[in-house]
Amino acid sequence: MTRRNPPQQRIPVAVLGATGAVGQTFIRLLENHAWFKVAEVAASERSAGKSYADAAHWLEGVMPADVASMTVVECKPEAVTCALVFSALDSSVAGDVECSFARDGRIVCSNARNHRMEPDVPLLIPEINAPHITVIEAQRKRLGWKGAIVTNANCSSTVAALALAPIHAKFGVDKVFVATMQAVSGAGYPGVASLDILGNVIPFIDGEEPKLQAEIAKLLGSVNGGLIESAPIRVTAHTNRVPVEHGHTVCMSIGLKTPATPEQVSDALANWIGDTAAVGLPSRPTHPIVVTTQRDRPQPRRDVGLGAGMTVTVGRIRPDELMDVKMVAMGSNTIRGAAGGAILNAELLFTKGYIPGA
Ligand code: NAP
């Protein structure tokens, strides 16, 4: 498919779940976005009818004035006009609401887990698996709608998959042992109670381990017969909530199909460009992956802002006594792992002609 030129005018977009932690990150990232402009904000019945300023408990920086004065509407297709809809909805409601928008012909770029694992729903990271958007045709056929649902992965799966993709492309990943240290912002707002997390580690995040195990394989999979087929990679995951504000840290031990030294793995990561379909998209960082050789990095406090929150930093690449190689990856859960990832997905969809706009 040929690549379309950038839009001449900013395309109006709606944010569903605009009042939540991820919804607010959409509002911040879209404030000065080159292609998209927030035109509508939607949330629950509790917020509908209020001004955005009154409905949202704003968490970071200054609320954009034009959005502050917008009236929040309900998450119903009849209340929203935009053709492109970002969903930052709670998963308890996202499933049905996103379907209602796709059925109404909208393109839904979702953060929620509900539709991620369906083989005709792209679980998209443009640098890794841009061709996966072609399964939209199978989705439309199965569900009889003209719209589409495109998802981004769980925040930890995103960090892990970006760090694994160059290694998988060069040496083949056979199996992965992964242990996460996940920031509190990953639980939304108000999220985990302060008395549970301050000075503590919680070795349980509901539903998170199966997500990592399934999503990494799907992200690194391929399109076969019009559907996404997961890569034959075995993953075992431990997930932990830690008292860090932003940035998920992911420790991985990796078994390879073709043996490689830590130096070869480091070179594969450092020289990786990924799918050229993503090159030049406004939210793609210059370096999707940065390799650090500092012995005590990556660290969330120091590295989470790299590439405006879209870069994953990988370090401590070394031999593994049980498998082949081990390393640490860290990336922003709210930007790369949520709103920024969804915006990058929408940029790719625009260039491939899925989103209207001049
Ligand atoms: P959050 O802070 O709890 O926000 C949830 C949003 O959903 C709010 O805007 C809320 O609106 C809305 N909502 C709740 N119930 C609703 C209903 N019945 N009808 C319509 N809207 C409703 O959660 P979050 O952390 O932003 O996460 C949003 C989604 O992104 C979740 O599916 C989450 O799993 C996913 N995600 C989060 C992260 C992260 O790092 N936080 C990363 C990746 C993916 P009101 O304000 O009106 O209640």
XYZ file of C-alpha atoms and ligand atoms in Angstrom:
406
model
C 0.000 0.000 0.000
C 1.364 3.444 -0.905
C 1.992 6.062 1.715
C -0.323 9.044 1.869
C 0.981 12.570 2.438
C 0.447 14.213 5.849
C -2.938 15.928 6.291
C -3.068 19.579 5.270
C -5.315 20.428 8.202
C -5.335 18.931 11.694
C -7.911 16.149 11.884
C -10.516 16.474 14.680
C -10.442 13.518 17.090
C -12.454 12.386 20.106
C -11.060 10.911 23.327
C -13.249 8.386 25.170
C -12.335 8.100 28.852
C -10.783 11.550 28.500
C -10.971 12.286 32.228
C -8.805 9.337 33.374
C -5.029 9.041 33.693
C -4.497 7.818 30.123
C -7.220 10.107 28.774
C -5.338 13.080 30.201
C -2.120 11.890 28.581
C -3.965 11.915 25.233
C -5.066 15.501 25.889
C -1.482 16.557 26.704
C 0.123 14.740 23.749
C -2.463 16.003 21.267
C -2.277 19.646 22.399
C 0.386 20.486 19.821
C 0.134 17.414 17.611
C 0.933 18.051 13.953
C -1.896 15.949 12.467
C -4.637 15.571 15.123
C -6.586 17.994 17.304
C -8.891 17.151 20.214
C -12.424 18.187 19.265
C -14.549 16.062 21.619
C -14.104 14.572 25.087
C -16.259 11.772 26.458
C -16.418 9.907 29.772
C -18.950 8.264 32.110
C -22.421 9.518 33.015
C -20.825 10.963 36.166
C -18.804 13.405 34.049
C -21.160 13.993 31.108
C -22.619 17.500 31.005
C -19.788 19.008 33.068
C -16.988 21.112 31.637
C -13.780 19.095 31.179
C -12.104 21.326 33.784
C -14.739 20.331 36.363
C -14.900 16.652 35.399
C -11.175 15.800 35.263
C -8.920 15.656 38.298
C -5.954 16.995 36.293
C -2.724 15.213 37.207
C 0.211 16.811 35.381
C 1.166 20.212 33.966
C -1.355 22.757 32.745
C -4.696 21.692 31.276
C -4.992 23.000 27.679
C -7.444 25.930 27.782
C -9.456 24.891 24.713
C -10.102 21.414 26.161
C -10.812 22.783 29.681
C -13.880 24.590 28.375
C -15.268 21.636 26.372
C -18.372 19.909 27.682
C -17.853 16.219 28.417
C -20.286 13.990 26.527
C -21.338 10.390 27.060
C -19.436 7.592 25.311
C -22.117 6.971 22.708
C -21.682 7.228 18.918
C -24.670 9.587 18.685
C -22.952 12.021 21.073
C -19.615 12.053 19.191
C -19.018 13.115 15.578
C -15.299 12.469 14.943
C -14.249 9.689 12.565
C -11.138 8.924 14.652
C -11.732 7.993 18.269
C -9.092 7.254 20.900
C -10.285 5.013 23.703
C -8.835 5.296 27.208
C -11.845 3.606 28.729
C -11.892 1.381 31.727
C -11.964 -2.230 30.515
C -15.247 -2.861 32.340
C -16.985 -0.763 29.655
C -14.505 -0.523 26.769
C -15.550 -3.769 25.031
C -19.140 -2.825 24.150
C -18.530 0.911 23.761
C -15.685 0.410 21.270
C -17.818 -2.023 19.228
C -20.649 0.509 19.078
C -18.274 3.103 17.609
C -16.744 0.690 15.064
C -20.248 -0.418 14.081
C -21.032 3.236 13.466
C -18.089 3.457 11.027
C -15.463 5.000 13.334
C -11.809 4.059 13.617
C -11.165 3.262 17.274
C -7.584 3.266 18.571
C -7.901 1.562 21.928
C -5.785 1.150 25.035
C -8.117 -1.318 26.658
C -7.477 -5.041 26.862
C -10.917 -6.207 25.671
C -10.258 -6.811 21.943
C -6.465 -7.149 21.944
C -6.207 -10.888 21.412
C -8.698 -11.321 18.585
C -6.751 -12.510 15.500
C -8.428 -9.922 13.255
C -7.717 -7.000 15.613
C -4.279 -5.453 15.147
C -2.226 -5.300 18.359
C -0.075 -2.648 16.858
C 3.400 -1.223 17.410
C 4.225 0.352 14.029
C 7.989 -0.168 14.283
C 7.446 -3.893 14.905
C 4.359 -5.074 13.080
C 2.932 -2.417 10.728
C 1.663 -5.096 8.242
C -0.742 -6.324 10.956
C -3.151 -3.485 10.037
C -4.151 -5.496 6.956
C -6.237 -7.823 9.176
C -8.743 -4.973 9.495
C -10.306 -6.336 6.300
C -11.045 -9.677 8.023
C -12.400 -7.823 11.068
C -14.773 -5.787 8.894
C -15.954 -8.899 7.102
C -16.538 -10.875 10.312
C -18.330 -8.110 12.159
C -20.024 -6.450 9.201
C -18.874 -2.935 10.088
C -17.134 -0.220 8.143
C -15.181 1.087 11.104
C -12.356 -0.746 12.875
C -10.838 -1.422 16.259
C -7.059 -1.233 16.497
C -5.411 -1.799 19.860
C -2.141 -1.078 21.558
C -0.661 -3.569 23.957
C -0.473 -3.632 27.719
C 2.176 -1.190 28.943
C 4.672 -3.850 30.078
C 4.109 -5.999 26.974
C 4.925 -2.935 24.866
C 8.255 -2.304 26.609
C 9.194 -5.990 26.487
C 8.172 -6.493 22.833
C 10.055 -3.438 21.596
C 13.209 -4.702 23.293
C 12.702 -8.242 21.981
C 11.781 -7.347 18.384
C 15.320 -6.664 17.071
C 16.593 -9.808 18.806
C 13.750 -11.900 17.417
C 14.348 -10.546 13.907
C 18.047 -11.419 13.985
C 18.420 -14.513 16.144
C 14.883 -15.790 16.772
C 13.507 -15.710 20.316
C 12.538 -19.134 21.623
C 11.561 -18.397 25.245
C 11.529 -15.511 27.691
C 11.444 -15.275 31.473
C 10.183 -11.794 32.333
C 9.821 -10.009 35.685
C 8.352 -6.504 35.801
C 8.548 -3.588 38.214
C 5.538 -1.463 37.272
C 4.877 2.160 38.155
C 1.801 3.226 40.119
C 0.546 5.405 37.245
C -0.122 2.148 35.392
C -3.069 1.563 37.719
C -4.838 4.807 36.712
C -6.134 7.396 39.171
C -6.530 7.150 42.161
C -5.021 3.704 41.546
C -3.261 1.856 44.380
C -3.837 3.224 47.910
C -0.779 5.070 49.232
C -0.714 2.941 52.401
C -0.439 -0.171 50.226
C 2.397 0.997 47.990
C 4.605 3.496 49.884
C 7.800 1.719 50.952
C 6.400 -1.519 49.580
C 6.289 -3.942 46.640
C 3.057 -5.704 45.668
C 3.811 -8.980 43.849
C 0.411 -9.168 42.166
C -1.306 -7.155 39.414
C -4.674 -8.618 38.561
C -4.707 -10.301 35.127
C -1.314 -8.896 34.127
C 0.801 -12.056 33.778
C -1.405 -13.828 31.199
C -1.533 -10.562 29.227
C 2.255 -10.390 28.938
C 2.495 -14.058 28.050
C -0.030 -13.805 25.210
C 0.579 -10.273 23.943
C 4.356 -10.520 23.424
C 3.843 -13.520 21.119
C 1.054 -11.757 19.201
C 3.059 -8.530 18.829
C 5.961 -10.488 17.343
C 3.691 -12.650 15.185
C 2.893 -12.440 11.494
C -0.118 -12.235 9.189
C -1.179 -15.583 7.798
C -4.314 -16.041 5.709
C -5.524 -12.541 6.605
C -5.265 -13.139 10.373
C -2.534 -12.564 12.928
C -0.679 -15.694 13.991
C 1.302 -15.388 17.219
C 5.023 -16.127 17.111
C 5.939 -19.492 18.673
C 7.608 -17.861 21.681
C 7.131 -19.225 25.176
C 6.878 -16.512 27.816
C 6.624 -16.789 31.594
C 5.917 -13.584 33.514
C 6.093 -12.241 37.068
C 4.524 -8.810 37.547
C 5.057 -6.452 40.491
C 3.748 -3.008 41.427
C 6.497 -0.787 42.873
C 6.512 2.743 44.347
C 7.660 4.453 41.128
C 5.539 7.219 39.571
C 6.130 6.620 35.834
C 8.085 3.987 33.896
C 7.836 0.208 33.826
C 11.074 -1.748 34.238
C 11.209 -5.195 32.671
C 13.969 -7.738 33.443
C 14.237 -10.513 30.884
C 16.202 -13.735 30.448
C 16.003 -14.847 26.831
C 16.509 -18.189 25.117
C 17.521 -17.792 21.467
C 17.020 -20.025 18.440
C 20.413 -19.052 17.005
C 23.147 -18.562 19.635
C 24.449 -14.993 20.014
C 26.793 -13.193 22.369
C 25.642 -10.221 24.481
C 27.718 -8.003 22.144
C 25.838 -9.305 19.090
C 22.514 -8.787 20.872
C 23.564 -5.274 21.857
C 24.519 -4.483 18.225
C 21.188 -5.829 16.958
C 19.354 -3.530 19.376
C 21.524 -0.477 18.757
C 21.294 -0.724 14.954
C 17.581 -1.501 14.756
C 15.366 0.769 12.694
C 12.265 -1.397 12.599
C 9.573 -1.224 9.943
C 10.203 1.683 7.590
C 6.424 2.309 7.437
C 6.844 3.986 10.831
C 9.792 6.183 9.856
C 8.746 9.839 9.658
C 5.500 9.466 11.627
C 5.222 12.435 14.022
C 5.229 10.353 17.222
C 7.934 7.917 16.205
C 11.049 8.801 18.199
C 14.332 9.166 16.341
C 15.495 6.095 18.253
C 12.724 3.685 19.300
C 15.400 1.813 21.260
C 18.449 3.228 23.000
C 21.090 0.887 24.418
C 22.850 2.090 27.536
C 26.195 0.697 28.671
C 26.078 2.369 32.088
C 26.151 -0.442 34.592
C 23.243 0.857 36.705
C 20.825 1.941 33.956
C 18.077 2.076 32.744
C 16.321 3.743 35.676
C 12.735 5.042 35.438
C 13.409 8.386 37.113
C 16.341 9.180 34.820
C 15.372 7.560 31.519
C 11.567 7.597 31.271
C 11.448 10.874 29.301
C 13.798 9.770 26.525
C 12.368 10.321 23.035
C 9.505 12.311 24.612
C 8.463 9.111 26.416
C 8.424 6.995 23.241
C 11.918 5.463 23.505
C 12.580 2.194 25.319
C 15.976 2.082 27.026
C 17.754 -1.263 27.214
C 20.761 -1.987 29.397
C 22.643 -4.585 31.420
C 22.906 -6.905 28.401
C 24.900 -9.858 29.687
C 25.184 -13.649 29.527
C 22.455 -15.652 31.240
C 23.443 -18.747 33.171
C 20.171 -20.588 32.422
C 19.231 -19.232 28.997
C 21.379 -17.258 26.505
C 21.258 -13.598 27.396
C 19.612 -11.331 29.990
C 18.872 -7.615 30.003
C 16.749 -4.821 31.468
C 14.310 -2.698 29.433
C 12.439 0.376 30.655
C 9.851 2.621 29.035
C 7.029 5.022 29.758
C 3.816 3.210 30.612
C 1.527 6.201 30.044
C 3.184 7.453 26.843
C 4.772 4.603 24.831
C 2.705 2.007 26.711
C -0.613 3.854 26.356
C -1.622 7.205 24.809
C 1.545 7.849 22.773
C 1.420 4.314 21.379
C -2.216 4.744 20.313
C -1.446 8.075 18.634
C 1.460 6.515 16.727
C -0.931 3.745 15.615
C -3.420 6.350 14.346
C -0.639 8.106 12.436
C 0.199 4.854 10.654
C -3.496 4.235 9.934
C -3.764 7.718 8.414
C -0.806 7.172 6.082
C -2.354 3.884 4.955
C -5.685 5.519 4.114
C -7.841 4.190 6.960
C -8.655 7.620 8.390
C -10.412 10.333 6.395
C -8.816 13.777 6.228
C -7.444 16.106 3.594
P -8.677 5.597 34.843
O -7.774 6.673 35.308
O -9.437 4.823 35.876
O -9.758 6.243 33.788
C -10.870 5.521 33.324
C -11.704 6.361 32.351
O -12.846 5.571 31.957
C -12.268 7.658 32.942
O -12.298 8.668 31.965
C -13.701 7.273 33.306
O -14.607 8.387 33.275
C -14.038 6.324 32.181
N -15.140 5.445 32.568
C -15.230 4.650 33.662
N -16.439 4.021 33.683
C -17.108 4.444 32.575
C -18.405 4.169 32.043
N -19.252 3.342 32.660
N -18.750 4.760 30.880
C -17.921 5.608 30.246
N -16.676 5.930 30.713
C -16.288 5.351 31.864
O -7.907 4.497 33.993
P -6.554 4.665 33.102
O -5.353 4.278 33.858
O -6.609 5.987 32.442
O -6.743 3.484 32.031
C -7.644 3.606 30.924
C -7.527 2.354 30.055
O -6.211 2.266 29.521
C -7.766 1.044 30.824
O -8.433 0.130 29.985
C -6.349 0.590 31.149
O -6.276 -0.791 31.368
C -5.601 1.024 29.898
N -4.157 1.241 30.046
C -3.656 2.017 31.057
C -2.275 2.246 31.132
C -1.651 3.103 32.198
O -0.401 3.207 32.228
N -2.414 3.755 33.089
C -1.442 1.690 30.179
C -1.975 0.925 29.137
C -3.333 0.722 29.089
P -15.081 9.142 34.643
O -13.964 10.077 35.016
O -16.298 9.887 34.183
O -15.344 8.103 35.661
